[in-house]
Amino acid sequence: MINKIFILLILMFFHSCSGQNEKEINTTKKNEKMKKIDIDKFKKNWSKGGAFFSLSDGTKIEQYETDDGFDEIIKKPLPSFLSEYNTYYKDGNLKSSTIVFSEVSVGKSFEYNKVGKIISEKNEDLKFGKIKYTDILKILNEKNHLDLKTGKGWYKDNGDLAISINFNETNYLWTIRSSEGIITYSKNSPAGQGLKSNFYYEIDGNSGKILKE
């Protein structure tokens, strides 16, 4: 009888732990306020297709209305080379959040349901080989395309990215190009099109070897 009671208590303990883990994964933290887009502020700042404004620390925010809700791009001040891409439901509640390095997702990305519960969490860094985005930054710095300390070279004067970076998960290939310049053709470029660039690199994502420049 005692053994049966002991086993029952053990099963109840593990069931409790399992439920607690699921609760922690699928809900926002108890004291964490659900992120929302300020729709009134969006309408106030709307101009020429979207809302554009800056924060006191230099962060630049772009917001756009879509058929499903809202899109938001948060460009952190230099020398940060990361931006945040968020989508929101029509009521303003956060739908998804992703950190991006040029055109490559890095860190952890999340998806939420309409009441703020996390329904998907993905470690984007698992798709890389030995060469991470920080290694790509070092290569660009060594080739004098940007300055890691100041961030100079990352953005053009109009605020658009001056450097386009992609990562192919199939062959672990990084492709890097400037946004302006001469035409360069490559079968490994996005969709195989000609690339308008002053510089173009293909980098092996495992060895770090520059295959083309």
Short mmCIF file of N, CA and C in Angstrom, two decimals, residues 109-206:
data_model
loop_
_atom_site.label_atom_id
_atom_site.label_comp_id
_atom_site.label_asym_id
_atom_site.label_seq_id
_atom_site.Cartn_x
_atom_site.Cartn_y
_atom_site.Cartn_z
N SER A 109 13.60 33.89 -32.52
CA SER A 109 12.39 34.49 -33.07
C SER A 109 11.18 33.87 -32.37
N PHE A 110 10.12 34.66 -32.25
CA PHE A 110 8.93 34.23 -31.51
C PHE A 110 7.66 34.51 -32.32
N GLU A 111 6.66 33.67 -32.10
CA GLU A 111 5.31 33.91 -32.61
C GLU A 111 4.35 33.84 -31.43
N TYR A 112 3.33 34.71 -31.44
CA TYR A 112 2.38 34.78 -30.33
C TYR A 112 0.95 34.62 -30.85
N ASN A 113 0.08 34.09 -30.00
CA ASN A 113 -1.33 34.10 -30.37
C ASN A 113 -1.95 35.44 -29.97
N LYS A 114 -3.23 35.59 -30.15
CA LYS A 114 -3.87 36.90 -29.98
C LYS A 114 -3.94 37.37 -28.54
N VAL A 115 -3.71 36.46 -27.58
CA VAL A 115 -3.74 36.88 -26.17
C VAL A 115 -2.34 36.93 -25.56
N GLY A 116 -1.32 36.85 -26.41
CA GLY A 116 0.05 37.04 -25.93
C GLY A 116 0.80 35.79 -25.54
N LYS A 117 0.24 34.59 -25.77
CA LYS A 117 0.95 33.36 -25.45
C LYS A 117 1.93 33.02 -26.56
N ILE A 118 3.13 32.58 -26.19
CA ILE A 118 4.11 32.15 -27.17
C ILE A 118 3.67 30.82 -27.76
N ILE A 119 3.50 30.79 -29.08
CA ILE A 119 3.10 29.54 -29.74
C ILE A 119 4.25 28.94 -30.55
N SER A 120 5.32 29.72 -30.73
CA SER A 120 6.47 29.21 -31.46
C SER A 120 7.72 29.97 -31.04
N GLU A 121 8.79 29.23 -30.77
CA GLU A 121 10.08 29.84 -30.42
C GLU A 121 11.16 29.11 -31.21
N LYS A 122 12.00 29.86 -31.91
CA LYS A 122 13.01 29.25 -32.78
C LYS A 122 14.37 29.90 -32.55
N ASN A 123 15.39 29.07 -32.40
CA ASN A 123 16.76 29.54 -32.29
C ASN A 123 17.32 29.64 -33.70
N GLU A 124 17.35 30.84 -34.25
CA GLU A 124 17.78 31.04 -35.63
C GLU A 124 19.26 30.73 -35.83
N ASP A 125 20.06 30.83 -34.78
CA ASP A 125 21.51 30.63 -34.90
C ASP A 125 21.88 29.18 -35.18
N LEU A 126 20.95 28.24 -34.95
CA LEU A 126 21.24 26.83 -35.17
C LEU A 126 21.44 26.50 -36.65
N LYS A 127 20.97 27.37 -37.53
CA LYS A 127 21.08 27.09 -38.97
C LYS A 127 22.48 27.38 -39.51
N PHE A 128 23.28 28.11 -38.75
CA PHE A 128 24.61 28.48 -39.24
C PHE A 128 25.62 27.36 -39.05
N GLY A 129 26.70 27.43 -39.85
CA GLY A 129 27.84 26.55 -39.63
C GLY A 129 28.76 27.21 -38.61
N LYS A 130 30.04 27.13 -38.83
CA LYS A 130 31.00 27.73 -37.89
C LYS A 130 31.05 29.25 -38.02
N ILE A 131 30.68 29.75 -39.19
CA ILE A 131 30.76 31.19 -39.44
C ILE A 131 29.43 31.85 -39.09
N LYS A 132 29.46 32.71 -38.07
CA LYS A 132 28.27 33.42 -37.61
C LYS A 132 28.28 34.85 -38.18
N TYR A 133 27.22 35.58 -37.88
CA TYR A 133 27.13 36.93 -38.43
C TYR A 133 28.24 37.85 -37.87
N THR A 134 28.70 37.57 -36.66
CA THR A 134 29.79 38.37 -36.10
C THR A 134 31.09 38.17 -36.89
N ASP A 135 31.28 36.97 -37.44
CA ASP A 135 32.45 36.71 -38.28
C ASP A 135 32.34 37.48 -39.60
N ILE A 136 31.13 37.57 -40.13
CA ILE A 136 30.91 38.32 -41.37
C ILE A 136 31.23 39.80 -41.15
N LEU A 137 30.85 40.31 -39.99
CA LEU A 137 31.17 41.71 -39.67
C LEU A 137 32.67 41.93 -39.62
N LYS A 138 33.39 40.99 -39.05
CA LYS A 138 34.85 41.11 -38.97
C LYS A 138 35.48 41.14 -40.36
N ILE A 139 34.95 40.30 -41.26
CA ILE A 139 35.47 40.27 -42.63
C ILE A 139 35.21 41.60 -43.34
N LEU A 140 34.01 42.15 -43.17
CA LEU A 140 33.68 43.44 -43.78
C LEU A 140 34.54 44.56 -43.22
N ASN A 141 34.84 44.47 -41.93
CA ASN A 141 35.70 45.46 -41.29
C ASN A 141 37.14 45.36 -41.83
N GLU A 142 37.63 44.13 -41.96
CA GLU A 142 38.99 43.92 -42.46
C GLU A 142 39.15 44.41 -43.89
N LYS A 143 38.08 44.34 -44.67
CA LYS A 143 38.13 44.78 -46.06
C LYS A 143 37.70 46.24 -46.22
N ASN A 144 37.56 46.93 -45.08
CA ASN A 144 37.29 48.37 -45.04
C ASN A 144 35.95 48.75 -45.69
N HIS A 145 34.97 47.86 -45.60
CA HIS A 145 33.64 48.19 -46.10
C HIS A 145 32.78 48.82 -45.01
N LEU A 146 33.15 48.61 -43.77
CA LEU A 146 32.46 49.28 -42.66
C LEU A 146 33.40 49.36 -41.46
N ASP A 147 33.03 50.22 -40.53
CA ASP A 147 33.81 50.43 -39.31
C ASP A 147 33.04 49.83 -38.14
N LEU A 148 33.61 48.81 -37.49
CA LEU A 148 32.91 48.15 -36.39
C LEU A 148 32.69 49.08 -35.20
N LYS A 149 33.57 50.04 -35.00
CA LYS A 149 33.46 50.91 -33.83
C LYS A 149 32.38 51.97 -34.01
N THR A 150 32.27 52.51 -35.22
CA THR A 150 31.32 53.59 -35.44
C THR A 150 30.08 53.15 -36.22
N GLY A 151 30.21 52.04 -36.95
CA GLY A 151 29.11 51.59 -37.79
C GLY A 151 29.08 52.23 -39.16
N LYS A 152 30.04 53.10 -39.43
CA LYS A 152 30.08 53.79 -40.72
C LYS A 152 30.18 52.78 -41.85
N GLY A 153 29.35 52.97 -42.88
CA GLY A 153 29.35 52.07 -44.01
C GLY A 153 28.16 51.12 -44.02
N TRP A 154 27.45 51.00 -42.89
CA TRP A 154 26.32 50.08 -42.80
C TRP A 154 25.08 50.63 -43.47
N TYR A 155 24.84 51.93 -43.29
CA TYR A 155 23.68 52.59 -43.90
C TYR A 155 24.12 53.61 -44.95
N LYS A 156 23.23 53.82 -45.92
CA LYS A 156 23.43 54.89 -46.89
C LYS A 156 22.90 56.19 -46.28
N ASP A 157 23.13 57.28 -46.97
CA ASP A 157 22.70 58.58 -46.44
C ASP A 157 21.18 58.67 -46.27
N ASN A 158 20.44 57.93 -47.08
CA ASN A 158 18.97 57.98 -46.98
C ASN A 158 18.41 57.04 -45.92
N GLY A 159 19.30 56.31 -45.20
CA GLY A 159 18.86 55.43 -44.13
C GLY A 159 18.69 53.98 -44.54
N ASP A 160 18.77 53.69 -45.85
CA ASP A 160 18.67 52.31 -46.32
C ASP A 160 19.99 51.58 -46.07
N LEU A 161 19.92 50.26 -46.01
CA LEU A 161 21.14 49.47 -45.83
C LEU A 161 22.07 49.61 -47.02
N ALA A 162 23.34 49.81 -46.74
CA ALA A 162 24.34 49.93 -47.80
C ALA A 162 24.92 48.57 -48.18
N ILE A 163 24.68 47.57 -47.32
CA ILE A 163 25.22 46.23 -47.55
C ILE A 163 24.10 45.20 -47.42
N SER A 164 23.96 44.36 -48.43
CA SER A 164 22.95 43.31 -48.43
C SER A 164 23.62 41.97 -48.16
N ILE A 165 23.13 41.26 -47.14
CA ILE A 165 23.73 39.99 -46.73
C ILE A 165 22.66 38.90 -46.69
N ASN A 166 22.97 37.75 -47.30
CA ASN A 166 22.07 36.61 -47.30
C ASN A 166 22.81 35.35 -46.85
N PHE A 167 22.05 34.38 -46.35
CA PHE A 167 22.63 33.10 -45.96
C PHE A 167 21.78 31.98 -46.52
N ASN A 168 22.42 31.03 -47.23
CA ASN A 168 21.75 29.89 -47.81
C ASN A 168 21.92 28.69 -46.87
N GLU A 169 20.81 28.23 -46.27
CA GLU A 169 20.87 27.13 -45.31
C GLU A 169 21.20 25.79 -45.97
N THR A 170 20.96 25.68 -47.27
CA THR A 170 21.19 24.42 -47.96
C THR A 170 22.68 24.12 -48.12
N ASN A 171 23.43 25.14 -48.55
CA ASN A 171 24.87 24.93 -48.78
C ASN A 171 25.76 25.74 -47.85
N TYR A 172 25.17 26.35 -46.82
CA TYR A 172 25.92 27.13 -45.83
C TYR A 172 26.75 28.24 -46.49
N LEU A 173 26.14 28.91 -47.45
CA LEU A 173 26.86 29.95 -48.18
C LEU A 173 26.37 31.33 -47.80
N TRP A 174 27.30 32.19 -47.42
CA TRP A 174 27.00 33.60 -47.19
C TRP A 174 27.26 34.36 -48.48
N THR A 175 26.34 35.24 -48.86
CA THR A 175 26.58 36.13 -49.98
C THR A 175 26.46 37.57 -49.48
N ILE A 176 27.41 38.39 -49.87
CA ILE A 176 27.49 39.77 -49.39
C ILE A 176 27.71 40.69 -50.58
N ARG A 177 26.95 41.77 -50.63
CA ARG A 177 27.14 42.73 -51.72
C ARG A 177 26.79 44.13 -51.25
N SER A 178 27.37 45.09 -51.91
CA SER A 178 26.98 46.48 -51.66
C SER A 178 25.68 46.74 -52.41
N SER A 179 24.95 47.74 -51.99
CA SER A 179 23.65 48.04 -52.59
C SER A 179 23.76 48.84 -53.88
N GLU A 180 24.93 49.37 -54.17
CA GLU A 180 25.10 50.18 -55.37
C GLU A 180 26.41 49.83 -56.06
N GLY A 181 26.49 50.15 -57.35
CA GLY A 181 27.75 49.95 -58.06
C GLY A 181 27.58 49.23 -59.38
N ILE A 182 28.58 48.47 -59.77
CA ILE A 182 28.58 47.79 -61.05
C ILE A 182 27.74 46.51 -61.00
N ILE A 183 27.45 45.95 -62.16
CA ILE A 183 26.65 44.74 -62.23
C ILE A 183 27.55 43.50 -62.09
N THR A 184 27.18 42.61 -61.18
CA THR A 184 27.90 41.35 -61.00
C THR A 184 26.89 40.22 -61.12
N TYR A 185 27.24 39.19 -61.88
CA TYR A 185 26.33 38.06 -62.06
C TYR A 185 26.84 36.85 -61.31
N SER A 186 25.93 36.12 -60.68
CA SER A 186 26.31 34.92 -59.96
C SER A 186 25.12 33.99 -59.84
N LYS A 187 25.35 32.69 -60.06
CA LYS A 187 24.28 31.70 -59.92
C LYS A 187 23.85 31.57 -58.47
N ASN A 188 24.68 32.01 -57.53
CA ASN A 188 24.36 31.89 -56.11
C ASN A 188 23.66 33.12 -55.54
N SER A 189 23.49 34.14 -56.37
CA SER A 189 22.80 35.33 -55.89
C SER A 189 21.31 35.03 -55.76
N PRO A 190 20.58 35.81 -54.97
CA PRO A 190 19.15 35.56 -54.79
C PRO A 190 18.43 35.51 -56.13
N ALA A 191 17.75 34.40 -56.42
CA ALA A 191 16.99 34.19 -57.65
C ALA A 191 17.89 34.14 -58.88
N GLY A 192 19.22 34.16 -58.70
CA GLY A 192 20.15 34.07 -59.81
C GLY A 192 20.26 35.33 -60.64
N GLN A 193 19.79 36.47 -60.14
CA GLN A 193 19.78 37.69 -60.92
C GLN A 193 21.13 38.40 -60.88
N GLY A 194 21.27 39.38 -61.74
CA GLY A 194 22.46 40.20 -61.69
C GLY A 194 22.42 41.09 -60.46
N LEU A 195 23.55 41.27 -59.84
CA LEU A 195 23.63 42.08 -58.63
C LEU A 195 24.30 43.41 -58.91
N LYS A 196 23.66 44.46 -58.52
CA LYS A 196 24.24 45.78 -58.70
C LYS A 196 25.09 46.09 -57.47
N SER A 197 26.40 46.04 -57.62
CA SER A 197 27.23 46.18 -56.43
C SER A 197 28.64 46.67 -56.73
N ASN A 198 29.20 47.37 -55.77
CA ASN A 198 30.60 47.76 -55.84
C ASN A 198 31.49 46.61 -55.40
N PHE A 199 30.96 45.75 -54.53
CA PHE A 199 31.71 44.57 -54.10
C PHE A 199 30.74 43.41 -53.90
N TYR A 200 31.24 42.20 -54.10
CA TYR A 200 30.41 41.01 -53.97
C TYR A 200 31.30 39.87 -53.49
N TYR A 201 30.83 39.16 -52.43
CA TYR A 201 31.59 38.05 -51.86
C TYR A 201 30.69 36.83 -51.67
N GLU A 202 31.29 35.67 -51.85
CA GLU A 202 30.66 34.42 -51.45
C GLU A 202 31.59 33.77 -50.43
N ILE A 203 31.04 33.46 -49.25
CA ILE A 203 31.86 32.95 -48.15
C ILE A 203 31.32 31.60 -47.68
N ASP A 204 32.20 30.62 -47.60
CA ASP A 204 31.84 29.30 -47.09
C ASP A 204 31.48 29.41 -45.61
N GLY A 205 30.25 29.00 -45.28
CA GLY A 205 29.76 29.14 -43.91
C GLY A 205 30.38 28.21 -42.91
N ASN A 206 31.15 27.23 -43.36
CA ASN A 206 31.84 26.32 -42.45
C ASN A 206 33.31 26.67 -42.27
#
